[in-house]
Short mmCIF file of C-alpha atoms in Angstrom, two decimals:
data_model
loop_
_atom_site.label_atom_id
_atom_site.label_comp_id
_atom_site.label_asym_id
_atom_site.label_seq_id
_atom_site.Cartn_x
_atom_site.Cartn_y
_atom_site.Cartn_z
CA ASP C 1 -141.75 -100.59 -21.54
CA ALA C 2 -143.25 -103.56 -21.83
CA LYS C 3 -142.35 -105.28 -25.32
CA THR C 4 -145.31 -107.17 -27.70
CA THR C 5 -144.36 -109.68 -30.44
CA GLN C 6 -147.22 -110.23 -33.56
CA PRO C 7 -147.63 -112.04 -36.19
CA PRO C 8 -146.66 -110.26 -39.33
CA SER C 9 -149.57 -111.35 -41.04
CA MET C 10 -152.42 -113.14 -41.09
CA ASP C 11 -155.70 -114.17 -43.68
CA CYS C 12 -158.87 -114.26 -41.97
CA ALA C 13 -162.26 -115.66 -44.37
CA GLU C 14 -165.17 -113.24 -44.70
CA GLY C 15 -167.86 -113.40 -41.85
CA ARG C 16 -165.41 -116.29 -39.71
CA ALA C 17 -163.94 -115.04 -36.34
CA ALA C 18 -160.33 -113.48 -36.49
CA ASN C 19 -158.18 -114.11 -33.89
CA LEU C 20 -155.10 -112.08 -33.73
CA PRO C 21 -152.47 -113.03 -31.06
CA CYS C 22 -149.94 -110.81 -29.02
CA ASN C 23 -147.31 -112.13 -26.58
CA HIS C 24 -146.36 -109.53 -23.87
CA SER C 25 -144.15 -111.96 -21.47
CA THR C 26 -142.67 -108.92 -19.88
CA ILE C 27 -145.42 -107.29 -18.91
CA SER C 28 -145.84 -105.60 -15.27
CA GLY C 29 -148.97 -105.49 -13.05
CA ASN C 30 -150.44 -101.78 -13.85
CA GLU C 31 -149.67 -102.05 -17.78
CA TYR C 32 -153.30 -102.31 -19.78
CA VAL C 33 -153.03 -104.24 -23.13
CA TYR C 34 -154.58 -101.67 -25.98
CA TRP C 35 -155.24 -102.17 -29.78
CA TYR C 36 -155.59 -100.31 -32.72
CA ARG C 37 -155.42 -100.71 -36.25
CA GLN C 38 -154.97 -98.38 -39.22
CA ILE C 39 -156.66 -99.43 -42.22
CA HIS C 40 -155.23 -98.13 -45.56
CA SER C 41 -154.32 -94.15 -45.52
CA GLN C 42 -155.89 -93.65 -42.04
CA GLY C 43 -154.96 -92.73 -39.16
CA PRO C 44 -154.99 -95.57 -36.27
CA GLN C 45 -158.37 -96.37 -34.76
CA TYR C 46 -158.55 -97.33 -31.11
CA ILE C 47 -160.12 -100.73 -30.69
CA ILE C 48 -160.49 -102.00 -26.98
CA HIS C 49 -157.95 -102.36 -24.32
CA GLY C 50 -157.97 -104.19 -20.79
CA LEU C 51 -156.15 -104.66 -17.93
CA LYS C 52 -156.74 -108.54 -16.28
CA ASN C 53 -160.37 -109.27 -17.51
CA ASN C 54 -161.59 -109.92 -20.56
CA GLU C 55 -163.27 -106.97 -22.33
CA THR C 56 -166.20 -106.45 -25.50
CA ASN C 57 -167.35 -103.75 -26.87
CA GLU C 58 -169.13 -103.64 -30.35
CA MET C 59 -166.24 -103.68 -32.13
CA ALA C 60 -163.88 -106.52 -31.12
CA SER C 61 -163.63 -109.07 -27.44
CA LEU C 62 -160.00 -109.42 -25.92
CA ILE C 63 -159.20 -112.01 -24.10
CA ILE C 64 -156.17 -111.74 -21.65
CA THR C 65 -154.60 -115.14 -20.24
CA GLU C 66 -154.76 -115.79 -16.25
CA ASP C 67 -151.01 -114.64 -16.39
CA ARG C 68 -151.30 -111.61 -18.65
CA LYS C 69 -148.75 -112.78 -20.67
CA SER C 70 -150.36 -113.09 -23.66
CA SER C 71 -153.84 -112.02 -25.07
CA THR C 72 -156.23 -112.27 -28.53
CA LEU C 73 -158.28 -109.54 -29.85
CA ILE C 74 -161.47 -111.46 -31.71
CA LEU C 75 -163.00 -109.82 -34.54
CA PRO C 76 -166.26 -112.22 -34.27
CA HIS C 77 -167.34 -111.92 -37.99
CA ALA C 78 -164.54 -110.63 -40.22
CA THR C 79 -165.91 -108.23 -42.99
CA LEU C 80 -163.87 -107.10 -45.80
CA ARG C 81 -163.71 -103.88 -44.45
CA ASP C 82 -161.67 -105.32 -41.41
CA THR C 83 -158.81 -105.31 -43.50
CA ALA C 84 -155.76 -103.08 -41.78
CA VAL C 85 -152.65 -103.39 -39.78
CA TYR C 86 -153.48 -104.85 -36.17
CA TYR C 87 -151.44 -103.36 -32.89
CA CYS C 88 -151.25 -104.33 -29.68
CA ILE C 89 -149.57 -101.93 -27.16
CA VAL C 90 -148.85 -102.15 -23.73
CA ARG C 91 -149.73 -98.56 -21.51
CA SER C 92 -148.96 -97.54 -18.55
CA SER C 93 -148.61 -94.64 -16.36
CA SER C 94 -144.37 -95.67 -15.98
CA ASN C 95 -143.94 -94.62 -19.08
CA ASP C 96 -146.43 -91.46 -19.47
CA TYR C 97 -149.01 -93.68 -21.29
CA LYS C 98 -147.46 -93.39 -24.42
CA LEU C 99 -148.73 -95.09 -27.22
CA SER C 100 -145.37 -97.54 -28.80
CA PHE C 101 -146.82 -98.73 -32.08
CA GLY C 102 -144.41 -101.67 -33.41
CA ALA C 103 -144.73 -103.64 -37.00
CA GLY C 104 -148.35 -104.84 -36.33
CA THR C 105 -150.15 -107.89 -37.78
CA THR C 106 -151.15 -107.18 -41.65
CA VAL C 107 -154.77 -108.59 -41.42
CA THR C 108 -156.24 -109.38 -44.96
CA VAL C 109 -160.05 -110.47 -44.81
CA ARG C 110 -160.72 -112.49 -48.24
CA ALA C 111 -164.17 -112.85 -49.56
CA GLU G 1 -168.69 -84.65 -33.57
CA ALA G 2 -165.97 -83.27 -36.01
CA GLY G 3 -162.95 -85.40 -35.57
CA VAL G 4 -159.27 -84.91 -35.45
CA VAL G 5 -158.60 -82.36 -38.49
CA GLN G 6 -155.20 -82.45 -40.51
CA SER G 7 -153.86 -80.12 -43.66
CA PRO G 8 -152.91 -80.79 -46.43
CA ARG G 9 -153.22 -84.43 -46.76
CA TYR G 10 -150.46 -84.52 -49.38
CA LYS G 11 -147.44 -82.51 -49.82
CA ILE G 12 -144.84 -82.56 -52.29
CA ILE G 13 -141.72 -80.15 -52.26
CA GLU G 14 -138.05 -80.27 -52.95
CA LYS G 15 -135.35 -80.70 -50.39
CA LYS G 16 -134.10 -77.89 -48.61
CA GLN G 17 -137.73 -76.04 -48.65
CA PRO G 18 -140.02 -75.24 -45.80
CA VAL G 19 -143.14 -77.20 -45.09
CA ALA G 20 -145.79 -77.32 -42.41
CA PHE G 21 -148.53 -79.41 -41.62
CA TRP G 22 -151.53 -78.04 -39.38
CA CYS G 23 -153.59 -80.26 -36.91
CA ASN G 24 -157.06 -79.25 -35.12
CA PRO G 25 -157.67 -81.46 -32.36
CA ILE G 26 -160.91 -82.68 -31.43
CA SER G 27 -162.91 -80.10 -29.34
CA GLY G 28 -162.02 -80.22 -25.75
CA HIS G 29 -158.88 -82.54 -25.97
CA ASN G 30 -156.02 -81.50 -23.59
CA THR G 31 -153.65 -83.49 -25.20
CA LEU G 32 -152.22 -83.76 -28.69
CA TYR G 33 -149.57 -85.62 -29.92
CA TRP G 34 -147.31 -85.70 -33.36
CA TYR G 35 -146.32 -88.87 -34.95
CA LEU G 36 -144.03 -89.68 -37.41
CA GLN G 37 -144.84 -92.91 -39.54
CA ASN G 38 -142.57 -94.16 -42.27
CA LEU G 39 -143.68 -96.50 -44.77
CA GLY G 40 -144.33 -100.00 -43.53
CA GLN G 41 -143.69 -99.14 -39.90
CA GLY G 42 -146.27 -98.30 -37.12
CA PRO G 43 -146.56 -94.41 -35.86
CA GLU G 44 -143.35 -93.21 -33.45
CA LEU G 45 -144.33 -90.38 -31.27
CA LEU G 46 -142.58 -86.88 -32.07
CA ILE G 47 -143.89 -84.86 -29.45
CA ARG G 48 -146.58 -84.55 -27.20
CA TYR G 49 -148.61 -81.63 -25.89
CA GLU G 50 -150.21 -80.71 -22.26
CA ASN G 51 -152.48 -77.85 -23.26
CA GLU G 52 -150.32 -75.36 -24.30
CA GLU G 53 -146.91 -76.92 -23.04
CA ALA G 54 -144.78 -79.63 -24.87
CA VAL G 55 -144.60 -81.65 -21.91
CA ASP G 56 -142.44 -84.67 -24.08
CA ASP G 57 -140.51 -83.50 -27.16
CA SER G 58 -137.36 -86.06 -26.73
CA GLN G 59 -137.85 -87.50 -30.19
CA LEU G 60 -138.38 -84.50 -32.22
CA PRO G 61 -135.21 -83.85 -34.11
CA LYS G 62 -134.83 -79.99 -33.22
CA ASP G 63 -132.56 -79.03 -35.81
CA ARG G 64 -134.95 -78.88 -38.05
CA PHE G 65 -138.05 -79.61 -36.90
CA SER G 66 -139.81 -77.38 -34.73
CA ALA G 67 -143.67 -77.42 -33.61
CA GLU G 68 -145.87 -74.85 -31.57
CA ARG G 69 -149.65 -75.13 -30.05
CA LEU G 70 -150.43 -71.64 -29.19
CA LYS G 71 -153.58 -71.00 -27.12
CA GLY G 72 -153.55 -74.78 -26.20
CA VAL G 73 -156.04 -75.63 -29.25
CA ASP G 74 -154.58 -75.92 -33.43
CA SER G 75 -150.64 -76.96 -33.69
CA THR G 76 -148.38 -76.73 -36.45
CA LEU G 77 -145.37 -78.80 -36.78
CA LYS G 78 -142.71 -77.51 -39.37
CA ILE G 79 -139.26 -78.68 -41.37
CA GLN G 80 -136.84 -76.67 -42.40
CA PRO G 81 -135.36 -77.34 -44.63
CA ALA G 82 -136.63 -80.23 -45.82
CA GLU G 83 -134.61 -83.61 -46.41
CA LEU G 84 -135.09 -86.58 -48.32
CA GLY G 85 -135.58 -89.22 -45.32
CA ASP G 86 -138.30 -86.63 -44.16
CA SER G 87 -140.48 -87.93 -46.97
CA ALA G 88 -143.05 -89.91 -44.63
CA VAL G 89 -146.88 -89.67 -43.04
CA TYR G 90 -146.95 -87.10 -40.31
CA LEU G 91 -150.42 -88.01 -37.55
CA CYS G 92 -152.02 -85.60 -35.77
CA ALA G 93 -153.58 -87.42 -32.44
CA SER G 94 -155.73 -85.11 -29.45
CA SER G 95 -156.82 -87.32 -26.20
CA LEU G 96 -158.90 -85.98 -23.40
CA ASP G 97 -155.85 -86.20 -20.95
CA ARG G 98 -152.68 -87.90 -20.76
CA ASP G 99 -154.33 -91.87 -20.65
CA GLY G 100 -157.12 -91.51 -22.24
CA GLU G 101 -157.73 -92.92 -25.59
CA GLN G 102 -156.27 -91.33 -28.57
CA PHE G 103 -158.19 -90.20 -31.61
CA PHE G 104 -156.02 -90.12 -34.84
CA GLY G 105 -156.39 -87.59 -37.58
CA PRO G 106 -155.63 -89.25 -41.80
CA GLY G 107 -152.58 -87.82 -41.46
CA THR G 108 -150.06 -85.50 -44.20
CA ARG G 109 -148.18 -87.59 -46.77
CA LEU G 110 -145.34 -85.46 -47.20
CA THR G 111 -142.82 -86.28 -50.15
CA VAL G 112 -139.40 -84.56 -50.62
CA LEU G 113 -138.07 -84.59 -54.24
#
């Protein structure tokens, strides 16, 4: 499985965009990039996923570099409720679509 | 639509006692997962069911852990006997099928004294 590398923590100001980086330099062609987040005392929550193209939904945008070796999750207008641990995961049929969670990035949104 | 339901939310037991966790997945979801989450770490898969069949239980410590998913709907995860190191959050998730988005329940926080 391709591994991901994320910074352990980052702070963000409320109302500003939060840009969360993820490195997946060993990703292969059929592997998707998934993002989940986990708010304190809750189960993980799906945010977004992509293969090659940039993706956007009501929660976030996902920017994947052309070589697919890294990606950035963008929370356009962070709120206090976005404070959570964010997990970047590589997923594919070759590993039976397993979600292999690392330690993630602890994002703290400050007023 | 109801999400994944787990009970109990919290459980405190003494070591060597048995304990069981229950999960009700989202209606219509064929795939069910049990994860273990230790403090400060990401969840780790214990077992995955496709309907009533356990298709991946390679990470389940079979000497003390067992799971079942009768009729391919609800599932229970059991530990017997519990050890101090089993203190963790046990998460259940479900998806329509194996490559679908996984929806997680709130988890059961187990404390073994």
